Amino acid sequence: MRKTARYVSLAASGLLALSCLTACANDAAGSTSADAGGKGDGKGTKLKIMVGGLDKVIYLPAMLTQRLGYFGSEGLDVELLSEPAGVQAETALVSGQVQGAVGFYDHTLDLQTKGKSVESVVQFSHAPGEVEVVSTKRAKDITSPKDFKGKKLGITGLGSSTDFLTKYLAVKNGLKSSDFTPVAVGAGPTFISALQQGSIDAGMTTDPTVATILDKKAGKVLLDMRTPEGSQKALGGPYPSSSLYMQTDWVNGHKDTVQKLVNAFVKTLKWMSTHSADEIAAKMPADYSQGNKTLYAQAIKSTLPMFTDDGVMPEGGPETVEKVLKAFNPDIKNAKVDLSKTYTTEFVKAVK
C-alpha cells in the first residue's frame, strides 16, 4: 500500500539559531562517479542525502551503506551531507537542497498538518535510540521526569525529535511543556560541555555522546530508550525513529531510484544484524571513534537493539508516535493525522 506524508520548512529565526550549533560529524562525500540525477534512473545516478548528524550512531546506516559500497553496487552516486540536528536535515529536504533526508520519522506527522508532503521510505529503527542523561552534579535532584520542573534541559535543536520527546516525558509525568527550559546544545562536544559547565541540568542525546559522558563521569543515565524495551517503558510502545524520508512527489517521479536506495539500506541493516559492534565500528571513518575505538564500539553495541533488520515500519509504531505528539503538540492534537500518508512499505517489500 502506498503511504505518504506532509512537510514544511521551519521559521527563519529557528534556522539561524540552529545554524550556530556544531557537531562531530564530517560533511562526508559521495562515492562513485555518475551522470546527472534527474529522472535518469540508470547507473551512476547522483543523489544528495542530508543526515541529522552523520557521526550519531542512530544514523549509522547512512555512512555504513556508503562504506560497504552498497550505493555504488546499486548504480548510485550518493553524497552524504551532515547537519547537527535532524530538524535541519528536514529543512534541507523541503527546500530542495537534497533529494533525501535521514532523520526521525516523527516529523512527518507534525508537518503533515502544515501542508508539505514527505514519506518515510525505509525505517531504520523501532526505538528512539535516545538517552536522557543527568549532570552528575544534579543527579540527586533529578531522579525522574517529574523533577524536570524549573530545570534547563538540553536538546539538539528547537523543533527537533529530542525536543518532542522531552516535552512528552514532562507531560506524561504530570508537568506542562512550559515547566522547563529547553536549551539547544547540539550533540557531541557542545552537549558535553553544556552538561559539564552547568548550562543544562540534564538533556537528551545519543551515542557516541552518551558513551563519552559516562566515560568522563559527567553524567548519569536517567532514561534509556536505545532498546524496544526501553521505548515501551518510556513511551508506551515501539517508537520508529531514524529513517530515510523523501518528498512524496519526488518519490512518485523516481521510483526506480528510490527502490535502489532502499535496496542499499536494507542490505546494510541485514549486514548489521549479522556482524558485531567491533566489526561495524571497523567499517566506519576513523575519526568517528574520536581516538577511543573501544568506547566507540561500546556505543554501537549499546545502540544496536534499536535497529530493524528489514527496514519495515514496526507494527503499532506510527500510533505510538501520534500518541506522543498529541500529548503536547496543539497542531497535532487538534488535527486529524492520516498515518497512512506518513510512510510507505512499497519499496522495502520489493527488496529481493
Short mmCIF file of C-alpha atoms in Angstrom, two decimals:
data_model
loop_
_atom_site.label_atom_id
_atom_site.label_comp_id
_atom_site.label_asym_id
_atom_site.label_seq_id
_atom_site.Cartn_x
_atom_site.Cartn_y
_atom_site.Cartn_z
CA MET A 1 0.00 0.00 0.00
CA ARG A 2 1.25 3.42 -0.86
CA LYS A 3 1.63 5.87 2.01
CA THR A 4 2.73 9.48 2.11
CA ALA A 5 3.37 12.42 4.48
CA ARG A 6 3.25 16.22 4.57
CA TYR A 7 6.14 18.55 5.30
CA VAL A 8 7.07 22.22 5.78
CA SER A 9 10.17 24.31 6.43
CA LEU A 10 10.97 25.91 9.78
CA ALA A 11 10.91 29.58 10.65
CA ALA A 12 13.97 31.53 9.57
CA SER A 13 14.74 32.59 13.10
CA GLY A 14 14.89 28.99 14.27
CA LEU A 15 17.21 28.13 11.44
CA LEU A 16 19.57 30.98 12.32
CA ALA A 17 19.76 29.79 15.89
CA LEU A 18 20.30 26.19 14.91
CA SER A 19 22.96 27.03 12.35
CA CYS A 20 25.20 28.24 15.17
CA LEU A 21 25.41 24.74 16.64
CA THR A 22 28.28 22.38 15.89
CA ALA A 23 28.55 18.58 15.85
CA CYS A 24 31.27 15.98 15.45
CA ALA A 25 30.03 14.74 12.10
CA ASN A 26 32.04 15.31 8.97
CA ASP A 27 30.25 16.69 5.96
CA ALA A 28 31.16 13.45 4.19
CA ALA A 29 31.46 12.87 0.47
CA GLY A 30 29.91 10.83 -2.32
CA SER A 31 31.39 7.60 -3.59
CA THR A 32 31.08 6.69 -7.25
CA SER A 33 31.13 8.92 -10.30
CA ALA A 34 27.82 9.40 -12.10
CA ASP A 35 25.85 11.41 -14.56
CA ALA A 36 23.16 13.88 -13.53
CA GLY A 37 20.42 12.55 -11.28
CA GLY A 38 17.12 13.91 -12.56
CA LYS A 39 14.84 11.12 -13.68
CA GLY A 40 17.70 9.18 -15.16
CA ASP A 41 17.48 6.05 -13.05
CA GLY A 42 20.44 4.42 -14.75
CA LYS A 43 23.89 3.58 -13.43
CA GLY A 44 25.60 6.37 -11.57
CA THR A 45 22.52 8.39 -10.62
CA LYS A 46 23.67 11.29 -8.44
CA LEU A 47 21.83 11.98 -5.20
CA LYS A 48 22.34 14.13 -2.12
CA ILE A 49 21.15 12.96 1.29
CA MET A 50 21.24 15.17 4.36
CA VAL A 51 21.78 13.43 7.69
CA GLY A 52 20.95 14.92 11.08
CA GLY A 53 24.43 14.17 12.40
CA LEU A 54 26.50 11.68 10.41
CA ASP A 55 28.54 10.50 13.39
CA LYS A 56 25.49 9.77 15.54
CA VAL A 57 25.08 6.05 15.98
CA ILE A 58 21.32 6.33 15.49
CA TYR A 59 22.03 7.38 11.88
CA LEU A 60 24.90 4.93 11.40
CA PRO A 61 23.26 3.10 8.44
CA ALA A 62 23.79 6.15 6.21
CA MET A 63 27.59 6.22 6.32
CA LEU A 64 27.87 2.45 6.72
CA THR A 65 25.94 1.89 3.50
CA GLN A 66 28.44 4.08 1.69
CA ARG A 67 31.42 2.40 3.35
CA LEU A 68 30.13 -1.05 2.41
CA GLY A 69 29.82 0.05 -1.21
CA TYR A 70 26.11 -0.72 -1.42
CA PHE A 71 25.15 2.61 -3.01
CA GLY A 72 27.66 2.02 -5.77
CA SER A 73 26.54 -1.57 -6.33
CA GLU A 74 23.03 -0.23 -6.93
CA GLY A 75 24.36 2.23 -9.51
CA LEU A 76 24.01 5.27 -7.26
CA ASP A 77 26.45 8.11 -6.60
CA VAL A 78 25.32 9.32 -3.18
CA GLU A 79 26.76 12.37 -1.47
CA LEU A 80 26.14 12.36 2.26
CA LEU A 81 25.89 15.74 3.97
CA SER A 82 25.55 16.48 7.67
CA GLU A 83 23.70 18.91 9.93
CA PRO A 84 23.84 18.98 13.75
CA ALA A 85 20.12 18.20 14.19
CA GLY A 86 17.55 16.17 12.30
CA VAL A 87 15.25 19.15 12.07
CA GLN A 88 17.80 20.90 9.85
CA ALA A 89 18.05 17.86 7.61
CA GLU A 90 14.31 18.06 7.10
CA THR A 91 14.53 21.72 6.20
CA ALA A 92 17.20 20.95 3.60
CA LEU A 93 14.90 18.34 2.08
CA VAL A 94 11.82 20.55 1.88
CA SER A 95 13.83 23.43 0.40
CA GLY A 96 15.04 21.15 -2.38
CA GLN A 97 18.74 21.20 -1.42
CA VAL A 98 18.78 17.40 -1.21
CA GLN A 99 16.72 14.50 -2.52
CA GLY A 100 16.54 12.62 0.77
CA ALA A 101 16.96 13.11 4.50
CA VAL A 102 17.97 10.72 7.25
CA GLY A 103 16.24 11.73 10.45
CA PHE A 104 13.36 10.89 12.76
CA TYR A 105 10.04 9.68 11.38
CA ASP A 106 8.01 11.69 13.91
CA HIS A 107 8.35 14.95 11.99
CA THR A 108 6.25 13.55 9.18
CA LEU A 109 3.22 13.69 11.47
CA ASP A 110 3.97 17.14 12.84
CA LEU A 111 4.48 18.60 9.41
CA GLN A 112 1.62 16.82 7.68
CA THR A 113 -0.60 19.41 9.32
CA LYS A 114 1.41 22.21 7.68
CA GLY A 115 0.96 21.39 4.04
CA LYS A 116 4.11 19.67 2.77
CA SER A 117 4.17 16.02 1.68
CA VAL A 118 7.06 13.69 2.53
CA GLU A 119 7.18 9.99 3.35
CA SER A 120 9.47 7.57 5.11
CA VAL A 121 10.58 5.01 2.52
CA VAL A 122 12.73 2.80 4.76
CA GLN A 123 12.60 2.58 8.54
CA PHE A 124 15.96 2.03 10.25
CA SER A 125 14.66 1.65 13.79
CA HIS A 126 11.86 0.69 16.16
CA ALA A 127 13.16 2.63 19.17
CA PRO A 128 14.35 6.26 19.54
CA GLY A 129 17.96 5.42 20.42
CA GLU A 130 17.83 8.46 22.72
CA VAL A 131 19.04 8.66 26.31
CA GLU A 132 18.09 11.22 28.95
CA VAL A 133 21.24 11.93 30.92
CA VAL A 134 21.54 13.97 34.09
CA SER A 135 24.54 16.01 35.12
CA THR A 136 26.47 14.28 37.88
CA LYS A 137 26.04 17.44 39.96
CA ARG A 138 22.22 17.31 39.61
CA ALA A 139 21.73 13.54 39.79
CA LYS A 140 20.29 13.71 43.31
CA ASP A 141 17.83 16.45 42.28
CA ILE A 142 16.57 14.81 39.09
CA THR A 143 15.55 11.19 39.57
CA SER A 144 12.62 11.09 37.13
CA PRO A 145 10.93 13.36 34.56
CA LYS A 146 8.73 14.58 37.42
CA ASP A 147 11.77 16.59 38.51
CA PHE A 148 12.09 18.47 35.19
CA LYS A 149 10.18 21.46 36.56
CA GLY A 150 12.33 24.57 36.61
CA LYS A 151 15.27 22.78 35.02
CA LYS A 152 17.31 23.54 31.90
CA LEU A 153 17.12 20.54 29.60
CA GLY A 154 19.41 20.03 26.64
CA ILE A 155 18.07 19.14 23.18
CA THR A 156 19.75 19.09 19.79
CA GLY A 157 17.60 21.89 18.40
CA LEU A 158 14.22 23.56 18.83
CA GLY A 159 11.62 21.56 16.95
CA SER A 160 13.88 18.50 16.91
CA SER A 161 12.83 14.99 17.91
CA THR A 162 14.74 15.39 21.19
CA ASP A 163 12.58 18.48 21.79
CA PHE A 164 9.41 16.45 21.07
CA LEU A 165 10.39 13.53 23.29
CA THR A 166 11.50 15.73 26.19
CA LYS A 167 8.17 17.56 26.15
CA TYR A 168 6.30 14.28 26.08
CA LEU A 169 8.21 12.88 29.05
CA ALA A 170 7.37 16.01 31.04
CA VAL A 171 3.67 15.94 30.14
CA LYS A 172 3.42 12.19 30.76
CA ASN A 173 4.76 12.78 34.26
CA GLY A 174 2.28 15.47 35.20
CA LEU A 175 4.12 18.62 34.08
CA LYS A 176 3.47 21.13 31.33
CA SER A 177 5.89 21.61 28.47
CA SER A 178 6.36 25.17 29.72
CA ASP A 179 7.55 23.98 33.14
CA PHE A 180 11.14 23.55 31.95
CA THR A 181 13.54 25.44 29.69
CA PRO A 182 14.70 23.65 26.53
CA VAL A 183 18.25 24.59 25.56
CA ALA A 184 19.55 23.84 22.05
CA VAL A 185 23.05 22.46 22.54
CA GLY A 186 23.51 20.14 19.57
CA ALA A 187 25.39 16.89 20.18
CA GLY A 188 28.92 15.71 20.83
CA PRO A 189 31.34 18.23 22.41
CA THR A 190 28.76 21.04 22.58
CA PHE A 191 26.33 18.87 24.53
CA ILE A 192 29.01 17.53 26.86
CA SER A 193 30.40 21.00 27.50
CA ALA A 194 26.93 22.34 28.34
CA LEU A 195 26.43 19.50 30.80
CA GLN A 196 29.81 20.00 32.47
CA GLN A 197 29.52 23.77 32.70
CA GLY A 198 26.00 23.73 34.09
CA SER A 199 24.38 25.34 31.07
CA ILE A 200 21.96 22.41 31.22
CA ASP A 201 20.93 20.25 34.17
CA ALA A 202 20.06 17.25 32.04
CA GLY A 203 19.47 16.52 28.39
CA MET A 204 18.57 14.07 25.67
CA THR A 205 21.25 12.77 23.34
CA THR A 206 22.53 9.65 21.58
CA ASP A 207 25.67 7.60 21.22
CA PRO A 208 28.57 8.16 20.92
CA THR A 209 27.86 11.24 23.06
CA VAL A 210 26.28 9.07 25.78
CA ALA A 211 29.29 6.76 25.96
CA THR A 212 31.64 9.73 26.25
CA ILE A 213 29.57 11.33 29.02
CA LEU A 214 29.60 8.11 31.05
CA ASP A 215 33.31 7.62 30.44
CA LYS A 216 34.04 11.16 31.64
CA LYS A 217 31.66 10.66 34.57
CA ALA A 218 29.99 13.92 33.53
CA GLY A 219 26.51 12.50 33.85
CA LYS A 220 24.29 9.52 34.62
CA VAL A 221 21.56 7.78 32.65
CA LEU A 222 18.02 8.71 33.70
CA LEU A 223 16.06 7.07 30.88
CA ASP A 224 17.43 4.69 28.24
CA MET A 225 15.44 4.41 25.01
CA ARG A 226 18.05 2.57 22.95
CA THR A 227 16.08 -0.69 23.05
CA PRO A 228 12.49 -1.64 22.19
CA GLU A 229 12.01 -2.47 25.88
CA GLY A 230 13.22 0.98 26.90
CA SER A 231 10.94 2.58 24.33
CA GLN A 232 7.97 0.56 25.64
CA LYS A 233 8.69 1.63 29.22
CA ALA A 234 9.20 5.33 28.48
CA LEU A 235 6.77 5.86 25.61
CA GLY A 236 4.27 3.03 25.79
CA GLY A 237 5.17 1.24 22.56
CA PRO A 238 7.60 0.92 19.66
CA TYR A 239 8.82 4.32 18.51
CA PRO A 240 10.08 4.32 14.90
CA SER A 241 12.76 6.97 14.75
CA SER A 242 15.67 7.12 12.29
CA SER A 243 14.58 6.63 8.70
CA LEU A 244 15.12 7.80 5.15
CA TYR A 245 12.34 10.13 4.08
CA MET A 246 11.80 11.98 0.84
CA GLN A 247 9.33 14.37 -0.76
CA THR A 248 6.36 12.38 -1.98
CA ASP A 249 6.27 13.97 -5.42
CA TRP A 250 9.95 13.13 -5.92
CA VAL A 251 9.37 9.54 -4.83
CA ASN A 252 6.47 9.15 -7.25
CA GLY A 253 8.59 10.50 -10.09
CA HIS A 254 11.73 8.47 -9.36
CA LYS A 255 10.55 5.07 -8.16
CA ASP A 256 13.43 3.16 -9.72
CA THR A 257 15.98 5.34 -7.93
CA VAL A 258 14.10 5.12 -4.63
CA GLN A 259 13.99 1.34 -4.93
CA LYS A 260 17.76 1.25 -5.41
CA LEU A 261 18.26 3.42 -2.34
CA VAL A 262 16.02 1.20 -0.26
CA ASN A 263 17.76 -1.91 -1.58
CA ALA A 264 21.10 -0.49 -0.43
CA PHE A 265 19.86 0.46 3.03
CA VAL A 266 18.11 -2.85 3.67
CA LYS A 267 21.32 -4.68 2.68
CA THR A 268 23.10 -2.61 5.32
CA LEU A 269 20.50 -3.33 8.02
CA LYS A 270 20.78 -7.05 7.32
CA TRP A 271 24.59 -6.80 7.39
CA MET A 272 24.43 -5.02 10.75
CA SER A 273 22.22 -7.76 12.18
CA THR A 274 24.86 -10.42 11.44
CA HIS A 275 28.01 -8.55 12.47
CA SER A 276 29.41 -7.47 15.83
CA ALA A 277 29.75 -3.93 17.10
CA ASP A 278 33.52 -4.21 16.68
CA GLU A 279 33.11 -5.24 13.04
CA ILE A 280 30.71 -2.38 12.40
CA ALA A 281 32.99 0.13 14.09
CA ALA A 282 35.90 -1.03 11.93
CA LYS A 283 33.96 -0.08 8.80
CA MET A 284 33.27 3.49 9.92
CA PRO A 285 35.54 6.54 9.34
CA ALA A 286 38.47 6.50 11.78
CA ASP A 287 37.67 9.94 13.25
CA TYR A 288 34.21 8.79 14.39
CA SER A 289 35.87 6.98 17.30
CA GLN A 290 37.46 10.25 18.49
CA GLY A 291 40.61 8.38 19.44
CA ASN A 292 38.90 5.69 21.50
CA LYS A 293 37.97 2.68 19.37
CA THR A 294 36.89 0.61 22.35
CA LEU A 295 34.48 3.27 23.59
CA TYR A 296 33.08 3.79 20.09
CA ALA A 297 32.44 0.07 19.65
CA GLN A 298 30.68 0.04 23.02
CA ALA A 299 28.49 2.94 21.90
CA ILE A 300 27.48 0.98 18.81
CA LYS A 301 26.81 -2.16 20.87
CA SER A 302 24.53 -0.22 23.24
CA THR A 303 22.54 1.23 20.35
CA LEU A 304 22.28 -1.79 18.03
CA PRO A 305 19.00 -3.06 19.57
CA MET A 306 17.16 -0.01 18.18
CA PHE A 307 17.67 -1.05 14.54
CA THR A 308 15.36 -3.12 12.37
CA ASP A 309 16.87 -5.80 10.14
CA ASP A 310 14.46 -5.34 7.24
CA GLY A 311 13.58 -1.63 7.03
CA VAL A 312 9.89 -2.29 7.69
CA MET A 313 7.80 0.08 9.81
CA PRO A 314 7.16 -1.66 13.16
CA GLU A 315 3.55 -2.57 13.81
CA GLY A 316 1.92 -0.03 16.11
CA GLY A 317 4.86 2.35 15.73
CA PRO A 318 3.06 5.20 13.94
CA GLU A 319 0.29 5.06 16.55
CA THR A 320 2.82 5.43 19.38
CA VAL A 321 4.39 8.43 17.65
CA GLU A 322 0.97 10.03 17.17
CA LYS A 323 0.12 9.49 20.85
CA VAL A 324 3.39 11.09 21.92
CA LEU A 325 2.97 14.16 19.71
CA LYS A 326 -0.70 14.68 20.55
CA ALA A 327 0.22 14.85 24.24
CA PHE A 328 1.87 18.26 23.87
CA ASN A 329 1.64 19.50 20.28
CA PRO A 330 -1.58 21.51 19.76
CA ASP A 331 -1.20 21.42 15.97
CA ILE A 332 -1.43 17.64 16.03
CA LYS A 333 -3.77 17.34 19.00
CA ASN A 334 -6.38 19.40 17.20
CA ALA A 335 -5.84 17.92 13.76
CA LYS A 336 -6.73 14.64 12.11
CA VAL A 337 -3.47 12.96 11.12
CA ASP A 338 -3.63 10.39 8.35
CA LEU A 339 -0.97 7.91 9.42
CA SER A 340 -1.34 6.02 6.15
CA LYS A 341 0.23 9.01 4.43
CA THR A 342 3.35 9.24 6.57
CA TYR A 343 5.29 6.24 5.24
CA THR A 344 5.35 3.58 2.55
CA THR A 345 6.25 -0.10 2.71
CA GLU A 346 6.15 -0.43 -1.08
CA PHE A 347 9.91 -0.35 -1.52
CA VAL A 348 11.04 -2.45 1.46
CA LYS A 349 8.60 -5.18 0.48
CA ALA A 350 10.06 -5.21 -3.04
CA VAL A 351 13.63 -5.78 -1.83
CA LYS A 352 14.90 -9.15 -3.02
#
